[in-house]
Amino acid sequence: MGGHHKKNIRAEKAKVKLKGAKLPKGLNVTKTDFKVRKIEIREQLKESYLPTNNGQRQLNLKEALSRLKHHNLKFRTDALRNVRDAVKAGQASHLIGHLNELLQGIAAGALDMERDVRSESYKTLDVLLEALPVDAVAPFFHIIAPYLRCAMTHVQPAIQEDSLLLLDVLLQRVPSRLLAERSASTIISNFIDMISRQRHDTQHTNRLLTVRIGQGQGQGQLTTIKWRTKVLLRLQQILSTLLQQGKSDKNARPAARVVHYNAATPQYYNVVRPPLIDRRDLHTILGEKARKAEDEQLLSYVEQLMPLLHDNWMEVRPQQLQQTQLLNADAAASLHVLLNIMTQLWQLVRQYESTQQESTHELSDWMRRTYAGKFARIFLKEGNYPYQQTPMADSLKQKKGKKMKAPAAGGQLCIAQNLSLVQLVCYFWPHPDSEQGDDYGPLLHYVSQCLRQLHTLTTDEQLRLVAALRALLLDNGAALLQLQAHHMGTVMQNCIDAYVGQQFTTREGVATKVLNLLCLIVQRNELYKGYGGKYQFTKFLGYLPQLLLKPSVADVTLTAMSTLCRQQNVVFMTALMDSASEVLANIEQLLVTGDFSTEESRFENQRRILNLFYYARHFGDLAKLQATLQEMENNASDRVANYLKCILSYD
């Protein structure tokens, strides 16, 4: 080692040191006197280029489509971002010719093992579906639906969880008609598979809830509750699309054409056969399997979902008897979703039965026989109604910086749940016996409490309250008046006081729905007398003519007024005559909801209002009415004035 060291020293001494001067300044500058030539890009290379992103190289459409299937993570994410940027830049119309490959590549990202690719896929699909018209997406929806079903039934829990995000995009961007037409039944079955499995023992129910194990220690049960709530929340949205589709089909269904055959009347037939038009839908042309009948589908939904909903609540609810009434946040959220799904199932059944030509209640009667007893035991008798939520700790309030809502009408943040229970009990027991009538007592007391504290309810809670009032006072009113007459009268009185006092909000048509409900009740003579007759409805009947002084009035309100006049209701007709001059002065400007705005339809509605005075003319000052008629002859149209003059002169 020593010799090697000396050798290095000799080498250092032998080096020649540069002792010359520094280089001149000019020789240290980069030469720029070289020649350059422009690069010409051919026209075919300029076409179908996607915009650049953060200074990256531009990709044409074919290259982006090929990169959607690339094995590299960065290539796939960059391709999805480039497509999304192209759509945002207004180039969606140029992509319509490539939608087949484009949707195939984007939807395939839902099954990618990388979370970043799945997230970019959902964002790109959201932007693309928002920019494209519905007619352009409809022929290619069968491409997206299989990827959604595969993602929902994937063996990887992360892909299953992210599939709900894909469903959110479709629920927001795709019309309910496309989802409800062919994919709803399959998606619902996939939802059921996400929270349960097939049962192979001899139990009555054929499904068993599954447990989703969490990542951390001791987090399994909590993760299971939240996972089921997330899944059931999307299931609720799918059922909502079915309800919307059913309502639109009912409104769009044309009236049946009735042909009366008469042998003496000549009949005419086409000599030339008109061209045949293929009226089959797209799914029939593609050769897909025929769908089940609507009643069979509803039956399968109810058979699979109702036992799972019951079992889910039995696991979520508090197990200690002393804490039965108080729910934590997860239990309250789960109860909210469970009751909403049960309500939607009932509404689907009632909607189906109302559209049948022959009046049938087989499906609803089967639901009552099968599930009414267990529902009442789990949610009412063992649940200590009304439900309340455990108050949040003060530290959590300060930490989140949110002002918590004060307890109102029987429970903190559980008002919607309690009102939904009222509606469901009315669905399960439309004709209660004496024992079931006792279970209605707490429900009626709670509804009365809500009506007295109406100012604390949100718009959604008031909508649920109106639905509960309709089920109690109108649908089940005749039966409940025999069992709970005092409580029913109290609820009716509080409802009338709240409406006349204008405590119901006008948002979402809440006040209008309450008015329609009261009008339907007063038209049914047995309900009108059962609730107390004129002693109960004096305030409402006296307020009813004031509605004719507003800019518009509902058609059902006019129908109720006509019924009251034909029933010779003294209270209403007296109030109408007291406001006769104001009503007749406003008749030219008054609009009826649902009017077609034609001259004949407006005059027909004006005649309906004037006909009220034919019955009411003897319950007020007739001379004052004649003076009002003279003013109308000078100011109003001749048709209205002449019609009123004819009515008053007719005996």
XYZ file of C-alpha atoms in Angstrom:
651
model
C 0.000 0.000 0.000
C 2.896 2.381 0.773
C 4.404 2.014 -2.692
C 1.077 2.766 -4.289
C 0.804 5.946 -2.269
C 4.233 7.153 -3.403
C 3.291 6.390 -6.973
C 0.263 8.688 -6.720
C 2.409 11.465 -5.300
C 4.836 11.233 -8.226
C 1.916 11.360 -10.637
C 0.617 14.531 -9.054
C 4.014 16.176 -9.263
C 4.306 15.221 -12.898
C 1.128 17.098 -13.882
C 1.592 20.166 -15.989
C -0.082 23.251 -14.615
C -1.813 25.689 -16.971
C -0.143 28.981 -16.390
C -1.412 30.716 -19.474
C -3.917 33.600 -19.665
C -7.726 33.183 -19.836
C -9.480 32.613 -23.148
C -10.709 35.664 -24.981
C -14.326 36.611 -24.384
C -15.436 36.109 -27.960
C -14.402 32.490 -28.063
C -16.722 31.606 -25.140
C -20.007 32.520 -26.945
C -22.250 29.922 -28.598
C -22.327 30.137 -32.353
C -25.729 31.092 -33.785
C -24.857 31.590 -37.411
C -26.127 28.181 -38.512
C -28.981 27.922 -41.065
C -32.504 26.594 -40.224
C -35.429 25.388 -42.361
C -39.162 25.345 -41.489
C -40.864 21.984 -40.880
C -44.008 21.524 -42.978
C -46.820 19.350 -41.525
C -49.056 17.628 -44.037
C -52.804 18.262 -43.914
C -53.715 14.732 -42.886
C -51.532 15.110 -39.795
C -53.367 18.274 -38.736
C -56.818 16.646 -38.566
C -58.490 15.299 -35.411
C -55.937 16.681 -32.988
C -56.966 17.020 -29.373
C -55.925 20.172 -27.486
C -52.704 20.254 -25.544
C -52.686 19.917 -21.763
C -50.008 21.584 -19.617
C -47.592 21.858 -22.528
C -47.779 18.162 -23.404
C -47.729 16.864 -26.940
C -51.019 16.927 -28.771
C -52.823 13.644 -29.438
C -55.083 13.024 -32.372
C -58.324 11.132 -31.823
C -57.087 7.784 -33.096
C -54.030 7.967 -30.885
C -56.148 8.865 -27.865
C -58.473 5.925 -28.538
C -55.537 3.553 -28.765
C -54.017 4.915 -25.568
C -57.233 4.221 -23.677
C -56.255 0.542 -23.905
C -52.549 1.062 -23.182
C -50.868 -0.996 -20.468
C -49.193 2.071 -18.952
C -51.100 3.939 -16.241
C -49.913 7.389 -17.294
C -50.854 6.809 -20.929
C -54.410 5.814 -19.992
C -54.969 8.756 -17.651
C -53.517 11.242 -20.149
C -55.777 9.906 -22.894
C -58.862 10.317 -20.687
C -57.847 13.865 -19.779
C -57.268 14.762 -23.421
C -60.722 13.511 -24.370
C -62.261 15.464 -21.502
C -60.412 18.638 -22.491
C -61.547 18.208 -26.089
C -65.183 17.993 -24.995
C -64.807 21.048 -22.765
C -63.263 22.925 -25.689
C -66.460 22.429 -27.683
C -65.417 19.539 -29.918
C -68.130 17.121 -28.767
C -69.885 17.315 -32.137
C -66.728 16.033 -33.865
C -66.702 12.969 -31.597
C -70.197 11.714 -32.482
C -68.857 9.612 -35.337
C -66.527 7.774 -32.942
C -68.895 7.293 -29.999
C -68.830 3.517 -30.254
C -65.065 3.250 -29.704
C -64.993 6.248 -27.390
C -67.659 5.027 -24.977
C -66.175 1.537 -25.117
C -62.781 2.838 -24.031
C -64.082 5.250 -21.392
C -66.541 2.812 -19.834
C -63.848 0.130 -19.691
C -62.019 2.361 -17.233
C -64.654 1.453 -14.640
C -63.044 -1.998 -14.392
C -59.459 -0.741 -14.209
C -57.426 -1.875 -11.214
C -55.983 1.617 -10.685
C -58.165 4.073 -8.778
C -56.819 7.061 -10.722
C -57.945 5.584 -14.033
C -61.405 4.832 -12.654
C -61.731 8.370 -11.327
C -60.651 9.906 -14.644
C -63.035 7.583 -16.478
C -66.035 8.764 -14.446
C -65.098 12.426 -14.861
C -64.655 12.061 -18.620
C -67.931 10.175 -19.008
C -69.733 12.844 -16.984
C -68.429 15.646 -19.210
C -69.145 13.695 -22.408
C -72.733 12.763 -21.494
C -73.430 16.343 -20.449
C -72.253 17.719 -23.791
C -73.975 15.180 -26.048
C -77.711 15.242 -26.865
C -79.924 12.440 -25.603
C -80.602 11.113 -29.098
C -76.877 10.617 -29.659
C -76.363 8.671 -26.415
C -79.447 6.424 -26.563
C -78.174 3.996 -29.268
C -74.935 3.440 -27.317
C -76.328 3.061 -23.817
C -76.113 -0.722 -24.155
C -72.310 -0.286 -24.186
C -72.179 1.505 -20.827
C -74.714 -0.688 -19.008
C -72.672 -3.953 -19.094
C -69.617 -2.215 -17.664
C -71.754 -0.828 -14.850
C -73.111 -4.276 -14.053
C -69.627 -5.817 -14.165
C -68.262 -3.133 -11.851
C -71.116 -3.599 -9.377
C -70.474 -7.354 -9.202
C -66.665 -7.194 -9.293
C -64.633 -9.281 -6.865
C -62.506 -6.276 -5.886
C -64.249 -4.231 -3.143
C -62.631 -1.007 -4.371
C -64.094 -1.418 -7.864
C -67.487 -2.261 -6.354
C -67.410 0.887 -4.263
C -66.368 3.105 -7.177
C -69.126 1.630 -9.341
C -71.550 3.727 -7.302
C -69.811 6.824 -8.684
C -70.439 5.588 -12.218
C -74.081 5.063 -11.334
C -74.244 8.621 -9.972
C -73.055 9.905 -13.352
C -75.723 7.912 -15.194
C -78.469 8.992 -12.799
C -77.529 12.624 -13.314
C -76.851 12.663 -17.054
C -78.945 9.877 -18.583
C -82.748 10.326 -18.822
C -84.776 8.176 -16.487
C -86.482 6.583 -19.499
C -83.260 4.877 -20.606
C -82.449 3.598 -17.132
C -85.959 2.413 -16.364
C -86.634 0.883 -19.768
C -84.234 -2.047 -19.715
C -81.516 -1.707 -17.075
C -83.441 -0.949 -13.884
C -84.326 -4.549 -13.041
C -80.755 -5.749 -13.616
C -79.250 -2.872 -11.641
C -81.611 -3.532 -8.743
C -80.578 -7.195 -8.656
C -76.934 -6.096 -8.634
C -77.673 -3.768 -5.730
C -79.120 -6.689 -3.820
C -76.003 -8.764 -4.549
C -73.780 -5.977 -3.212
C -75.238 -6.204 0.305
C -76.478 -9.814 0.470
C -75.936 -13.307 -0.859
C -78.121 -16.223 -1.822
C -79.242 -18.389 1.051
C -79.135 -22.168 0.695
C -80.754 -23.325 3.926
C -84.427 -23.886 4.686
C -85.167 -20.427 6.065
C -88.132 -18.481 4.753
C -86.031 -15.653 3.321
C -83.823 -16.479 0.347
C -81.205 -13.748 0.942
C -78.709 -13.197 3.746
C -77.008 -9.895 4.558
C -73.245 -9.894 4.082
C -70.657 -8.232 6.318
C -68.067 -5.920 4.798
C -64.816 -6.176 6.749
C -63.058 -2.860 7.331
C -59.359 -2.119 6.952
C -58.713 -1.157 10.546
C -59.174 -3.191 13.675
C -62.635 -2.875 15.135
C -63.999 -1.011 12.102
C -65.808 -3.892 10.404
C -69.342 -3.323 11.700
C -69.185 0.442 11.176
C -67.944 -0.019 7.623
C -70.748 -2.482 6.917
C -73.445 -0.017 8.035
C -72.035 2.837 5.982
C -71.529 0.605 2.944
C -75.117 -0.645 3.023
C -76.400 2.905 3.428
C -74.414 4.056 0.385
C -75.734 1.168 -1.699
C -79.330 1.588 -0.549
C -79.178 5.315 -1.246
C -78.443 4.596 -4.914
C -81.143 1.945 -4.931
C -83.569 4.607 -3.733
C -82.578 6.787 -6.696
C -83.147 3.918 -9.146
C -86.615 3.286 -7.709
C -87.285 7.000 -8.051
C -86.544 6.764 -11.787
C -89.056 3.911 -12.048
C -91.684 6.069 -10.354
C -90.987 8.995 -12.671
C -91.151 6.740 -15.723
C -94.461 5.276 -14.556
C -95.959 8.738 -14.087
C -94.777 9.911 -17.508
C -96.166 6.786 -19.191
C -99.490 7.313 -17.453
C -99.680 10.936 -18.604
C -98.566 10.103 -22.148
C -101.002 7.228 -22.581
C -103.719 8.378 -25.024
C -107.366 7.972 -24.207
C -108.932 4.768 -25.465
C -110.876 5.200 -28.687
C -114.417 3.885 -28.406
C -115.984 2.785 -31.686
C -119.768 2.405 -31.771
C -120.950 0.043 -34.482
C -124.160 0.878 -36.263
C -125.413 -1.240 -39.143
C -127.240 1.707 -40.699
C -124.104 3.870 -40.855
C -121.803 3.416 -43.858
C -118.239 2.375 -43.080
C -115.170 3.377 -45.067
C -111.973 1.377 -45.514
C -108.631 2.088 -47.159
C -108.322 0.817 -50.710
C -104.540 1.163 -50.847
C -102.620 -0.541 -48.085
C -100.506 2.019 -46.221
C -96.754 1.363 -45.944
C -95.861 -0.886 -43.041
C -93.898 0.747 -40.238
C -91.748 -1.298 -37.909
C -92.988 -0.170 -34.506
C -90.778 -2.495 -32.493
C -88.454 -0.921 -29.992
C -84.689 -1.022 -30.281
C -84.285 -3.856 -27.765
C -86.665 -6.122 -29.679
C -84.843 -5.474 -32.940
C -81.531 -6.353 -31.264
C -83.022 -9.673 -30.182
C -82.821 -9.156 -26.435
C -84.845 -11.314 -24.101
C -88.369 -10.238 -23.368
C -88.857 -8.480 -20.086
C -90.932 -9.885 -17.310
C -94.439 -8.629 -16.793
C -94.641 -5.546 -14.629
C -96.446 -7.307 -11.808
C -93.852 -10.101 -11.778
C -91.032 -7.566 -11.577
C -92.688 -5.727 -8.699
C -93.287 -8.997 -6.903
C -89.614 -9.953 -7.246
C -88.501 -6.520 -5.991
C -90.694 -6.769 -2.905
C -89.803 -10.406 -2.173
C -86.086 -9.682 -2.215
C -85.963 -6.210 -0.691
C -88.481 -6.230 2.154
C -86.817 -9.025 4.194
C -83.401 -7.426 3.658
C -84.662 -4.034 4.809
C -86.149 -5.571 7.941
C -82.978 -7.523 8.726
C -80.809 -4.493 8.099
C -82.738 -2.400 10.612
C -82.612 -5.166 13.213
C -78.804 -5.081 12.988
C -78.491 -1.296 12.976
C -80.953 -0.330 15.719
C -79.716 0.068 19.325
C -79.593 -3.235 21.156
C -79.943 -1.899 24.722
C -83.519 -1.427 25.824
C -82.802 1.789 27.693
C -81.380 3.346 24.503
C -84.047 2.141 22.118
C -85.340 5.623 21.430
C -81.961 7.293 20.771
C -80.174 6.607 17.495
C -76.651 7.450 16.475
C -75.930 9.237 13.205
C -75.381 6.042 11.199
C -78.560 4.420 12.496
C -80.615 7.546 11.741
C -79.236 7.740 8.186
C -79.871 4.038 7.648
C -83.443 4.334 8.947
C -84.070 7.260 6.602
C -82.995 5.294 3.526
C -84.806 2.094 4.560
C -88.136 3.846 5.057
C -87.769 5.753 1.787
C -87.259 2.507 -0.130
C -90.281 0.898 1.547
C -92.380 3.933 0.648
C -91.220 3.771 -2.969
C -92.058 0.077 -3.189
C -95.571 0.821 -1.960
C -95.922 3.708 -4.414
C -94.819 1.479 -7.296
C -97.413 -1.120 -6.322
C -100.190 1.470 -5.979
C -99.160 3.086 -9.258
C -99.307 -0.253 -11.062
C -102.717 -1.128 -9.611
C -104.144 2.275 -10.545
C -103.211 1.803 -14.215
C -104.957 -1.546 -14.615
C -108.230 -1.619 -16.500
C -109.771 -3.961 -13.957
C -109.592 -2.780 -10.376
C -107.231 -5.144 -8.586
C -105.492 -5.068 -5.214
C -103.936 -8.520 -5.199
C -100.347 -7.309 -4.945
C -101.023 -4.798 -2.171
C -103.126 -7.313 -0.232
C -100.292 -9.837 -0.498
C -97.819 -7.281 0.871
C -100.071 -6.599 3.851
C -100.539 -10.267 4.643
C -96.824 -11.011 4.350
C -95.035 -8.032 5.894
C -97.462 -5.914 7.942
C -97.014 -7.818 11.210
C -93.218 -7.874 11.111
C -93.066 -4.226 10.066
C -95.192 -3.103 13.012
C -93.219 -5.220 15.472
C -89.776 -4.060 14.335
C -90.383 -0.373 13.697
C -93.196 0.511 16.119
C -93.619 -1.862 19.038
C -89.907 -2.557 19.571
C -88.772 0.878 18.455
C -90.477 3.180 20.979
C -91.914 5.620 18.436
C -91.138 8.511 17.801
C -87.438 8.066 17.128
C -84.856 10.570 18.267
C -81.197 10.989 17.495
C -78.474 11.192 20.119
C -77.341 14.852 20.420
C -73.905 15.586 19.036
C -71.142 16.437 21.505
C -70.242 20.089 21.949
C -66.681 19.389 20.912
C -67.817 18.010 17.591
C -69.982 21.070 17.024
C -67.061 23.414 17.563
C -64.739 21.232 15.526
C -66.915 21.130 12.462
C -68.108 24.694 12.866
C -71.680 23.819 11.979
C -74.728 24.978 13.833
C -76.782 21.922 14.676
C -80.526 21.981 14.286
C -82.530 22.143 17.483
C -84.889 19.275 18.307
C -88.257 19.918 16.733
C -91.541 18.017 16.676
C -90.369 14.956 18.561
C -86.784 14.240 17.566
C -83.516 15.716 16.424
C -82.975 15.035 12.707
C -85.545 12.203 12.732
C -88.635 14.140 11.654
C -88.560 12.737 8.124
C -88.212 9.191 9.439
C -91.128 9.507 11.853
C -93.409 11.013 9.196
C -92.466 8.283 6.717
C -93.459 5.707 9.323
C -96.898 7.327 9.571
C -97.402 6.975 5.828
C -96.181 3.367 5.790
C -98.472 2.344 8.653
C -101.404 3.748 6.675
C -100.325 1.690 3.657
C -100.042 -1.520 5.665
C -103.286 -1.025 7.661
C -105.913 0.768 5.541
C -108.736 -0.874 7.520
C -107.432 -1.235 11.080
C -109.187 -3.136 13.816
C -109.390 -2.036 17.457
C -105.916 -3.371 18.339
C -104.304 -1.741 15.330
C -106.264 1.433 16.021
C -104.409 1.784 19.320
C -101.130 1.852 17.400
C -102.412 4.875 15.486
C -102.639 6.926 18.703
C -98.912 7.849 18.948
C -98.839 8.543 15.214
C -101.739 10.997 15.365
C -100.250 12.701 18.411
C -96.931 13.127 16.613
C -98.588 14.573 13.485
C -100.494 17.080 15.641
C -97.222 18.090 17.259
C -95.660 18.646 13.833
C -98.575 20.847 12.763
C -98.236 22.986 15.875
C -94.497 23.439 15.233
C -94.744 23.806 11.474
C -92.318 26.738 11.315
C -89.451 24.469 12.405
C -89.887 22.009 9.515
C -87.950 22.161 6.278
C -89.576 21.985 2.854
C -88.837 18.265 2.495
C -90.264 17.554 5.941
C -93.420 19.523 5.117
C -93.841 17.479 1.938
C -93.637 14.307 4.005
C -96.114 15.790 6.466
C -98.602 16.468 3.656
C -98.198 12.882 2.411
C -98.842 11.588 5.938
C -101.899 13.849 6.287
C -103.318 12.590 3.006
C -102.894 8.976 4.100
C -104.431 9.629 7.525
C -107.231 12.102 6.812
C -108.312 11.074 3.310
C -107.274 7.514 2.455
C -107.811 5.988 5.917
C -110.070 8.711 7.292
C -113.349 6.788 7.270
C -111.881 3.824 9.186
C -109.877 5.893 11.677
C -112.845 8.108 12.535
C -114.493 5.018 13.997
C -111.484 4.258 16.236
C -109.684 7.552 16.935
C -112.339 10.223 16.414
C -110.907 12.672 18.969
C -107.331 12.491 17.696
C -108.471 12.707 14.074
C -110.520 15.814 14.833
C -107.510 17.403 16.526
C -105.292 16.714 13.535
C -107.888 18.152 11.154
C -108.312 21.290 13.253
C -104.550 21.857 13.433
C -104.262 21.327 9.678
C -106.985 23.891 8.927
C -105.493 26.422 11.348
C -102.049 26.014 9.792
C -103.360 26.449 6.252
C -105.588 29.433 6.951
C -102.734 30.978 8.934
C -100.491 30.497 5.859
C -97.908 28.532 7.836
C -97.283 26.011 5.045
C -94.501 27.029 2.693
C -95.254 27.775 -0.948
C -92.074 26.036 -2.114
C -92.466 22.761 -3.990
C -96.241 23.365 -4.026
C -96.713 22.394 -0.363
C -99.527 24.876 0.335
C -101.285 23.897 -2.899
C -101.179 20.215 -1.955
C -102.719 20.973 1.441
C -105.485 22.961 -0.260
C -106.174 20.095 -2.661
C -106.331 17.683 0.271
C -108.847 19.802 2.171
C -110.933 20.270 -0.975
C -111.070 16.517 -1.550
C -112.145 15.953 2.056
C -115.012 18.459 1.974
C -116.310 16.877 -1.243
C -116.829 13.529 0.498
C -119.943 13.912 2.584
C -119.117 11.090 5.036
C -115.710 12.614 5.827
C -117.107 16.139 6.006
C -119.681 15.105 8.578
C -117.307 12.747 10.383
C -114.811 15.513 11.099
C -117.491 17.790 12.513
C -119.163 19.427 9.527
C -119.486 23.186 9.496
C -118.265 23.506 13.085
C -114.899 22.072 12.062
C -114.593 23.629 8.602
C -116.054 27.097 9.252
C -112.671 28.822 9.161
C -111.610 26.999 5.987
C -114.935 27.487 4.188
C -114.902 31.170 5.039
C -111.376 31.473 3.654
C -112.088 29.501 0.471
C -113.720 32.361 -1.557
C -110.603 34.476 -0.954
C -108.748 32.161 -3.324
C -110.833 33.550 -6.200
C -109.213 36.946 -5.608
C -105.730 35.668 -6.431
C -104.163 35.616 -9.926
C -104.717 31.855 -10.302
C -106.739 29.053 -8.772
C -106.423 25.277 -9.013
C -108.937 23.223 -10.950
C -109.567 20.959 -7.960
C -110.440 24.038 -5.900
C -113.141 25.060 -8.368
C -114.486 21.516 -8.339
C -114.677 21.576 -4.545
C -116.517 24.912 -4.613
C -119.042 23.531 -7.077
C -119.590 20.480 -4.872
C -120.125 22.653 -1.798
C -122.709 24.724 -3.652
C -124.576 21.646 -4.847
C -124.516 20.349 -1.271
C -126.099 23.659 -0.171
C -123.252 24.474 2.212
C -124.497 27.606 3.943
C -121.126 28.659 5.393
C -119.344 28.644 2.048
C -122.143 30.287 0.053
C -122.533 33.048 2.641
C -118.800 33.792 2.491
C -118.967 33.729 -1.313
C -121.754 36.303 -1.412
C -119.840 38.550 0.980
C -116.952 38.641 -1.518
C -119.121 38.656 -4.660
C -118.143 42.120 -5.927
C -114.391 41.447 -5.542
C -114.656 37.990 -7.138
C -116.600 39.269 -10.150
C -114.171 42.157 -10.588
C -111.258 39.687 -10.736
C -112.932 37.116 -12.970
C -111.419 38.508 -16.192
C -107.843 38.230 -14.861
C -108.265 34.925 -12.996
C -106.445 31.929 -14.476
C -107.185 28.289 -13.741
C -104.290 25.884 -13.317
C -104.155 23.520 -16.280
C -106.003 25.910 -18.589
C -105.068 25.645 -22.276
C -105.136 29.471 -22.608
C -107.660 29.423 -25.429
C -110.610 31.763 -25.530
C -113.174 28.989 -25.217
C -111.414 27.262 -22.329
C -111.071 30.524 -20.402
C -114.742 31.317 -20.896
C -115.651 27.790 -19.771
C -113.760 28.313 -16.507
C -115.392 31.711 -16.060
C -118.773 30.033 -16.450
C -117.822 27.572 -13.695
C -117.192 30.496 -11.353
C -120.385 32.286 -12.354
C -122.402 29.110 -11.793
C -121.485 29.307 -8.106
C -123.659 32.403 -7.763
C -126.684 30.540 -9.094
C -126.697 28.512 -5.854
C -125.408 31.269 -3.550
C -127.589 34.201 -4.669
C -130.194 33.561 -1.968
C -127.595 33.623 0.859
C -126.543 37.242 0.531
C -127.522 40.725 -0.608
C -129.114 40.197 -4.030
C -129.395 43.955 -4.633
C -125.630 44.300 -4.203
C -125.147 41.511 -6.714
C -127.418 43.292 -9.205
C -125.368 46.475 -8.786
C -122.205 44.511 -9.474
C -123.858 43.132 -12.618
C -124.516 46.654 -13.883
C -120.850 47.537 -13.380
C -119.822 44.421 -15.280
C -122.034 45.379 -18.231
C -119.974 48.553 -18.555
C -116.497 47.103 -17.892
C -116.441 43.335 -18.456
C -116.899 41.431 -21.698
C -120.392 40.953 -23.058
C -120.238 37.155 -22.812
C -119.457 37.174 -19.088
C -121.998 39.872 -18.247
C -124.767 38.270 -20.309
C -124.112 34.855 -18.770
C -124.297 36.255 -15.227
C -127.467 38.154 -16.118
C -129.019 34.959 -17.455
C -128.116 33.083 -14.253
C -129.605 35.696 -11.941
C -132.835 35.849 -13.955
C -133.309 32.082 -13.988
C -135.612 30.673 -11.323
